[in-house]
Short mmCIF file of C-alpha atoms in Angstrom, two decimals:
data_model
loop_
_atom_site.label_atom_id
_atom_site.label_comp_id
_atom_site.label_asym_id
_atom_site.label_seq_id
_atom_site.Cartn_x
_atom_site.Cartn_y
_atom_site.Cartn_z
CA MET E 1 1.48 -92.90 -3.25
CA LEU E 2 3.58 -94.98 -5.40
CA GLY E 3 0.59 -94.03 -8.84
CA GLU E 4 2.10 -90.57 -7.96
CA ASN E 5 5.74 -90.59 -7.67
CA SER E 6 5.28 -92.73 -11.19
CA LEU E 7 3.43 -90.12 -13.09
CA GLU E 8 6.37 -87.09 -11.32
CA ALA E 9 8.67 -89.28 -12.46
CA ARG E 10 6.97 -89.93 -16.45
CA GLY E 11 6.60 -85.48 -16.37
CA GLU E 12 10.13 -85.24 -15.37
CA THR E 13 11.02 -87.48 -18.71
CA PHE E 14 8.48 -86.06 -20.70
CA PHE E 15 10.23 -82.47 -19.61
CA LEU E 16 13.39 -83.22 -20.43
CA ASN E 17 12.17 -84.56 -23.99
CA LEU E 18 10.74 -81.21 -24.26
CA ARG E 19 13.43 -79.29 -23.07
CA PHE E 20 16.19 -81.44 -25.67
CA LEU E 21 14.03 -81.10 -28.33
CA LEU E 22 13.82 -77.64 -28.45
CA ILE E 23 17.39 -77.09 -27.57
CA VAL E 24 18.00 -78.80 -31.00
CA THR E 25 15.34 -75.63 -32.22
CA VAL E 26 17.63 -72.84 -30.37
CA PHE E 27 20.67 -74.51 -32.15
CA ALA E 28 19.37 -74.84 -35.57
CA GLY E 29 17.84 -71.44 -35.81
CA ASN E 30 20.32 -69.86 -34.61
CA ALA E 31 22.28 -72.12 -37.30
CA ILE E 32 20.58 -70.70 -40.09
CA GLU E 33 19.45 -67.28 -39.12
CA PRO E 34 22.57 -65.66 -41.63
CA LEU E 35 20.37 -67.74 -44.84
CA ILE E 36 17.56 -66.66 -44.24
CA GLY E 37 17.15 -63.54 -46.36
CA THR E 38 18.21 -65.99 -49.01
CA SER E 39 16.37 -68.83 -48.55
CA SER E 40 13.35 -68.57 -48.34
CA GLY E 41 12.67 -72.25 -47.24
CA LEU E 42 15.48 -71.90 -43.98
CA HIS E 43 13.24 -68.85 -43.26
CA SER E 44 10.06 -70.53 -43.25
CA LEU E 45 11.73 -73.09 -41.05
CA TYR E 46 13.07 -70.63 -39.24
CA MET E 47 9.69 -68.68 -37.99
CA TRP E 48 7.97 -72.11 -37.32
CA ILE E 49 10.54 -72.73 -34.40
CA PHE E 50 10.19 -69.18 -32.95
CA SER E 51 6.99 -69.56 -33.38
CA PHE E 52 7.11 -72.17 -30.59
CA HIS E 53 10.61 -72.77 -29.29
CA MET E 54 10.91 -69.81 -26.56
CA PRO E 55 7.85 -70.08 -25.37
CA LEU E 56 7.70 -73.75 -24.60
CA PHE E 57 11.24 -73.04 -23.58
CA VAL E 58 10.19 -70.67 -20.71
CA LEU E 59 7.59 -72.54 -20.31
CA VAL E 60 9.96 -76.04 -19.60
CA THR E 61 11.72 -73.18 -17.52
CA GLY E 62 9.13 -72.26 -15.09
CA TYR E 63 8.01 -76.28 -14.57
CA PHE E 64 11.26 -77.16 -13.10
CA ALA E 65 12.16 -73.52 -11.37
CA ARG E 66 9.34 -74.86 -8.71
CA ARG E 67 11.66 -76.77 -6.78
CA SER E 68 13.59 -74.08 -5.60
CA MET E 69 12.17 -71.42 -5.59
CA THR E 70 12.49 -70.28 -2.54
CA GLY E 71 13.86 -71.11 0.30
CA ALA E 72 17.86 -71.81 0.55
CA ALA E 73 17.78 -73.62 -2.62
CA GLY E 74 15.88 -70.75 -4.29
CA ARG E 75 18.83 -68.36 -3.17
CA ARG E 76 21.38 -70.21 -4.20
CA MET E 77 19.72 -71.07 -7.68
CA LEU E 78 19.79 -66.82 -8.40
CA MET E 79 23.34 -66.55 -7.65
CA GLN E 80 24.24 -69.35 -9.81
CA ILE E 81 22.40 -67.33 -12.33
CA GLY E 82 23.66 -63.80 -11.76
CA LEU E 83 27.42 -65.79 -11.74
CA GLN E 84 26.53 -67.67 -15.16
CA TYR E 85 25.37 -64.22 -16.61
CA ILE E 86 28.32 -62.24 -15.38
CA ILE E 87 31.33 -65.03 -16.62
CA PHE E 88 29.25 -65.67 -20.06
CA GLN E 89 28.37 -62.04 -20.74
CA SER E 90 32.48 -61.45 -20.39
CA LEU E 91 33.51 -64.66 -22.74
CA TYR E 92 31.39 -63.19 -25.30
CA SER E 93 32.49 -59.99 -24.87
CA LEU E 94 35.65 -60.29 -24.64
CA LEU E 95 36.22 -62.95 -27.71
CA ASP E 96 33.32 -60.52 -29.50
CA THR E 97 35.85 -57.35 -29.57
CA TYR E 98 39.84 -59.21 -29.83
CA LEU E 99 38.81 -62.53 -31.86
CA PHE E 100 35.15 -62.11 -33.50
CA HIS E 101 35.70 -58.37 -34.56
CA VAL E 102 31.91 -58.17 -34.50
CA ASN E 103 30.35 -54.64 -34.58
CA GLY E 104 27.27 -53.51 -33.48
CA ILE E 105 27.24 -55.35 -29.88
CA HIS E 106 26.46 -53.42 -26.15
CA HIS E 107 29.03 -54.30 -24.61
CA SER E 108 27.27 -53.93 -21.10
CA PHE E 109 25.81 -56.10 -18.10
CA PHE E 110 22.96 -54.01 -18.93
CA ALA E 111 22.69 -54.88 -22.09
CA PRO E 112 22.26 -58.88 -22.17
CA TYR E 113 24.71 -60.77 -24.84
CA LEU E 114 22.54 -62.23 -27.40
CA LEU E 115 20.96 -65.44 -26.06
CA LEU E 116 22.22 -64.52 -22.45
CA TRP E 117 19.20 -62.07 -22.34
CA PHE E 118 17.79 -65.71 -21.39
CA LEU E 119 19.53 -65.71 -17.74
CA ALA E 120 18.80 -62.03 -17.13
CA SER E 121 15.10 -62.72 -17.49
CA HIS E 122 15.33 -66.54 -15.86
CA ALA E 123 16.57 -64.15 -12.71
CA PHE E 124 13.45 -61.38 -12.66
CA TRP E 125 11.13 -64.15 -13.59
CA ARG E 126 11.81 -65.80 -10.20
CA LEU E 127 12.05 -62.26 -8.32
CA LEU E 128 8.88 -61.93 -9.60
CA MET E 129 7.14 -65.39 -8.97
CA LEU E 130 8.38 -64.46 -5.50
CA GLY E 131 6.60 -61.14 -5.39
CA MET E 132 3.77 -62.73 -6.77
CA GLY E 133 3.57 -65.33 -4.68
CA LYS E 134 0.35 -64.93 -2.25
CA TRP E 135 -1.95 -64.66 -5.50
CA ALA E 136 -4.17 -67.75 -7.45
CA PRO E 137 -2.95 -68.72 -10.66
CA ALA E 138 -5.34 -66.95 -12.14
CA GLY E 139 -4.36 -63.91 -10.48
CA GLN E 140 -0.69 -64.51 -11.58
CA ILE E 141 -1.21 -65.54 -15.37
CA ALA E 142 -3.65 -62.55 -15.34
CA PHE E 143 -1.19 -59.79 -14.57
CA ALA E 144 2.00 -61.66 -16.72
CA LEU E 145 -0.11 -61.09 -19.76
CA LEU E 146 -1.04 -57.35 -18.85
CA ALA E 147 2.41 -56.95 -17.86
CA GLY E 148 3.76 -58.70 -21.92
CA VAL E 149 0.74 -56.56 -23.38
CA LEU E 150 1.62 -53.63 -21.39
CA VAL E 151 5.59 -52.59 -22.14
CA GLY E 152 6.00 -53.14 -25.25
CA TYR E 153 4.43 -48.99 -25.33
CA LEU E 154 7.34 -47.69 -22.85
CA GLN E 155 9.59 -45.70 -24.90
CA LEU E 156 12.37 -46.99 -24.72
CA ASP E 157 15.30 -49.57 -26.45
CA GLY E 158 13.17 -53.40 -24.94
CA VAL E 159 17.28 -54.75 -24.46
CA TRP E 160 17.69 -53.11 -22.15
CA PHE E 161 18.11 -55.70 -18.73
CA SER E 162 16.16 -57.68 -21.01
CA ILE E 163 12.76 -55.59 -19.83
CA SER E 164 10.84 -56.48 -22.55
CA ARG E 165 11.52 -60.39 -22.80
CA THR E 166 11.48 -60.45 -19.86
CA PHE E 167 7.37 -59.00 -19.50
CA VAL E 168 6.44 -60.92 -23.24
CA TYR E 169 7.47 -64.37 -21.93
CA LEU E 170 6.67 -64.33 -18.27
CA PRO E 171 2.97 -65.64 -18.83
CA TYR E 172 4.43 -68.90 -20.15
CA PHE E 173 7.26 -68.59 -17.07
CA VAL E 174 3.82 -69.03 -14.78
CA ILE E 175 1.68 -71.46 -16.90
CA GLY E 176 5.08 -73.66 -16.76
CA TYR E 177 4.79 -73.34 -12.84
CA HIS E 178 1.96 -74.65 -12.32
CA PHE E 179 1.82 -76.61 -14.74
CA SER E 180 -0.28 -80.07 -14.78
CA PHE E 181 1.08 -83.01 -16.57
CA PRO E 182 -1.72 -85.19 -14.95
CA ALA E 183 -4.06 -83.16 -17.19
CA LEU E 184 -1.69 -82.86 -19.67
CA VAL E 185 -1.37 -87.33 -20.55
CA ARG E 186 -5.24 -86.34 -20.27
CA LEU E 187 -5.52 -84.90 -22.94
CA TYR E 188 -2.64 -85.99 -25.08
CA GLN E 189 -3.73 -89.49 -25.92
CA GLN E 190 -2.50 -91.35 -29.36
CA TRP E 191 -4.70 -89.92 -31.46
CA THR E 192 -4.57 -86.40 -29.62
CA LYS E 193 -0.84 -86.05 -30.04
CA ILE E 194 -0.73 -87.38 -33.90
CA ALA E 195 -3.40 -84.98 -34.48
CA ALA E 196 -1.24 -82.09 -32.55
CA ALA E 197 1.76 -83.41 -34.28
CA THR E 198 -0.43 -82.97 -38.28
CA VAL E 199 -0.91 -79.71 -36.93
CA SER E 200 2.56 -78.63 -36.06
CA VAL E 201 3.16 -78.96 -39.56
CA LEU E 202 0.68 -77.96 -41.28
CA LEU E 203 1.33 -74.63 -39.04
CA PHE E 204 4.74 -74.94 -41.15
CA ILE E 205 2.88 -74.80 -44.49
CA ILE E 206 1.16 -72.21 -43.51
CA LEU E 207 3.93 -69.86 -41.98
CA ALA E 208 6.11 -70.99 -44.99
CA ILE E 209 3.18 -69.37 -47.60
CA TRP E 210 2.44 -66.72 -45.89
CA GLY E 211 4.79 -66.19 -42.69
CA THR E 212 6.52 -63.25 -44.96
CA HIS E 213 3.41 -60.66 -44.22
CA LEU E 214 4.70 -61.49 -40.45
CA PRO E 215 7.73 -59.09 -38.96
CA LEU E 216 9.81 -61.17 -36.88
CA GLY E 217 9.99 -59.27 -34.23
CA TRP E 218 6.83 -59.91 -33.71
CA LEU E 219 8.48 -63.39 -32.70
CA TYR E 220 11.64 -61.97 -30.74
CA GLY E 221 9.86 -60.75 -28.04
CA SER E 222 12.97 -57.61 -27.90
CA MET E 223 11.43 -55.26 -29.20
CA THR E 224 8.45 -52.10 -28.76
CA TYR E 225 5.72 -51.67 -30.20
CA MET E 226 7.55 -48.35 -31.72
CA GLN E 227 10.47 -50.33 -32.49
CA LEU E 228 7.72 -52.60 -34.74
CA GLY E 229 6.78 -49.67 -36.66
CA HIS E 230 3.61 -49.22 -34.33
CA GLN E 231 2.43 -46.42 -32.46
CA GLU E 232 -0.78 -46.96 -31.82
CA TRP E 233 -2.85 -47.50 -28.51
CA TYR E 234 -4.25 -50.56 -30.14
CA ALA E 235 -0.79 -52.46 -30.46
CA GLY E 236 -1.29 -54.90 -27.79
CA LEU E 237 -3.95 -56.16 -30.12
CA TYR E 238 -1.19 -57.45 -31.80
CA ARG E 239 0.73 -58.19 -28.80
CA LEU E 240 -1.75 -61.14 -27.97
CA GLY E 241 -2.62 -62.69 -31.66
CA ILE E 242 0.94 -63.89 -31.58
CA TYR E 243 0.22 -65.10 -27.60
CA GLY E 244 -3.06 -66.84 -29.31
CA LEU E 245 -0.16 -67.65 -32.06
CA GLN E 246 3.05 -69.00 -30.01
CA LEU E 247 0.18 -70.57 -27.91
CA ALA E 248 -1.59 -73.31 -30.95
CA ALA E 249 2.50 -73.62 -32.02
CA SER E 250 3.38 -74.95 -28.68
CA LEU E 251 0.71 -76.93 -28.08
CA ALA E 252 0.87 -78.62 -31.74
CA PHE E 253 4.47 -78.78 -31.11
CA LEU E 254 3.86 -80.77 -27.67
CA GLY E 255 2.32 -83.60 -29.87
CA TRP E 256 6.23 -84.52 -31.08
CA VAL E 257 7.60 -85.46 -27.59
CA PRO E 258 7.79 -88.96 -26.49
CA TYR E 259 7.08 -89.91 -22.98
CA GLY E 260 9.69 -92.67 -22.82
CA VAL E 261 12.93 -92.57 -21.22
CA SER E 262 16.22 -93.11 -24.20
CA ARG E 263 18.56 -90.99 -24.15
CA MET E 264 17.63 -88.09 -25.48
CA THR E 265 16.05 -88.22 -21.69
CA ASP E 266 19.39 -88.16 -20.08
CA TRP E 267 20.76 -85.80 -22.48
CA GLY E 268 17.80 -83.02 -21.80
CA ARG E 269 18.93 -82.90 -17.93
CA ARG E 270 22.51 -81.50 -19.93
CA THR E 271 20.60 -78.55 -22.25
CA LEU E 272 22.01 -76.08 -19.76
CA TYR E 273 25.31 -76.49 -21.96
CA VAL E 274 23.86 -76.52 -24.94
CA PHE E 275 22.65 -72.83 -24.80
CA LEU E 276 25.28 -71.66 -23.10
CA LEU E 277 28.33 -72.94 -25.40
CA HIS E 278 26.34 -73.18 -28.97
CA GLY E 279 26.94 -69.66 -29.74
CA PHE E 280 30.76 -69.77 -29.76
CA VAL E 281 30.52 -72.43 -31.92
CA VAL E 282 27.60 -70.16 -34.42
CA ARG E 283 30.56 -67.47 -33.41
CA LEU E 284 33.58 -69.97 -35.50
CA ALA E 285 31.18 -70.71 -38.01
CA ALA E 286 29.93 -67.19 -39.02
CA ILE E 287 34.10 -65.95 -38.96
CA SER E 288 35.36 -68.34 -40.67
CA GLY E 289 33.16 -67.69 -43.97
CA LEU E 290 31.50 -71.07 -43.63
CA TYR E 291 28.55 -70.02 -45.15
CA ALA E 292 29.37 -68.34 -48.02
CA TYR E 293 29.74 -72.59 -48.98
CA VAL E 294 25.94 -72.99 -47.96
CA SER E 295 24.27 -71.78 -51.56
CA ASN E 296 22.01 -74.97 -52.57
CA GLY E 297 19.00 -77.04 -51.13
CA ALA E 298 21.81 -79.72 -49.39
CA GLY E 299 24.10 -77.74 -48.22
CA ALA E 300 20.85 -76.29 -46.11
CA ILE E 301 20.41 -79.71 -44.75
CA LEU E 302 24.00 -80.68 -44.35
CA LEU E 303 24.07 -77.23 -42.12
CA LEU E 304 20.65 -78.13 -40.39
CA LEU E 305 22.44 -82.22 -39.39
CA ALA E 306 25.74 -80.15 -38.41
CA ALA E 307 23.57 -78.37 -35.64
CA ILE E 308 21.77 -81.61 -34.26
CA SER E 309 25.07 -83.61 -34.16
CA LEU E 310 26.47 -80.54 -32.08
CA THR E 311 23.92 -80.14 -30.51
CA VAL E 312 24.20 -84.29 -28.79
CA LEU E 313 28.21 -83.54 -28.62
CA LEU E 314 27.44 -80.28 -26.00
CA ALA E 315 24.74 -82.57 -24.61
CA GLN E 316 27.75 -85.24 -23.66
CA PRO E 317 28.78 -85.88 -19.98
CA THR E 318 32.45 -85.51 -20.60
CA VAL E 319 31.04 -81.88 -21.35
CA LYS E 320 29.62 -81.63 -18.39
CA ARG E 321 32.89 -82.51 -16.78
CA LEU E 322 35.44 -80.88 -18.44
CA LEU E 323 32.95 -78.13 -17.94
CA HIS E 324 31.18 -77.67 -14.96
CA PRO E 325 33.15 -75.08 -13.21
CA LEU E 326 32.68 -72.80 -16.08
CA VAL E 327 29.06 -73.59 -16.84
CA GLU E 328 27.66 -74.22 -13.25
CA PRO E 329 29.93 -72.05 -11.12
CA SER E 330 29.83 -73.23 -8.20
CA VAL E 331 27.90 -70.16 -5.66
CA SER E 332 28.90 -71.93 -2.45
CA TRP E 333 32.03 -68.68 -1.19
CA MET E 334 28.94 -66.54 -2.04
CA VAL E 335 26.56 -68.15 0.50
CA THR E 336 29.21 -68.40 2.88
CA LEU E 337 30.55 -64.07 2.55
CA GLN E 338 25.96 -63.65 2.39
CA ARG E 339 26.87 -65.43 6.00
CA ALA E 340 29.34 -63.45 7.66
CA ALA E 341 27.45 -60.67 6.28
CA ILE E 342 24.91 -61.47 8.22
CA ARG E 343 26.48 -62.51 11.33
CA ARG E 344 28.02 -58.86 11.25
CA SER E 345 25.18 -56.84 10.83
CA LEU E 346 23.28 -58.84 14.32
#
């Protein structure tokens, strides 16, 4: 029993470390996005990040979701996700309209604001997993892959309800939900981790050389095949190819993740704060004119260092203490209302 508990603790440590490294790439990717059209180096870094960071982030989310998938804990989590979505969809929309004056944004609760697609999809992933609860893991993964391929054929804007990303990334949530950390430990020994990290670097070089031929829309997961310029019946095969690329990039990136406890592990417990708040920072940087001064390699390095530093800052306990009611709002009142409604219906 002690060994199992120890292994479970090691697994939590590993995935918290991974979660922090991933939120660093999320912040960095969003920070450099305005510059990828003018800098080939940042474009390559951006593509490398997008080849693995969201698939792995969804996988980690699925891994931790199995603790609170069913019962009262599952219902409370769905309520909290819904409340977080309403709060931040409203905040970002209001700020975009009255402060940032951003054009071309869908100000609708049915069209998640940029990064908030993750909240909408997280709720749907949980509901889909509950619906597939009696299926074997192999059947769940097969369905998720099929749905991820078929959703691209729908003749609609994949942004609405985050329907495209929900199904495109569903396989990673299912894999994360059933992920075996003991199997990972057996496979990723010292030399295997070194080899995986080396492959990750080689993948960056490959994307830097040939990545310009791959439209970024394929890595976003938010666009239908028609929006990507493919109306052929075999367009789904391209999606399978992207799954292969993402799987290889994700397995390679795992080589960078340490097993041991460190400050990174503690920061990994508060990545939700970084995720929901960093969009405000990026927006402020954009309207401040900061990007006009990032015109060379030194400026790009400083931008990346700032993104890493701000990630660490937003993951501090003080930020959680001050903004906990906003980022992790209490749903006790919703539970009380739900129970009252149930009693009245009986």
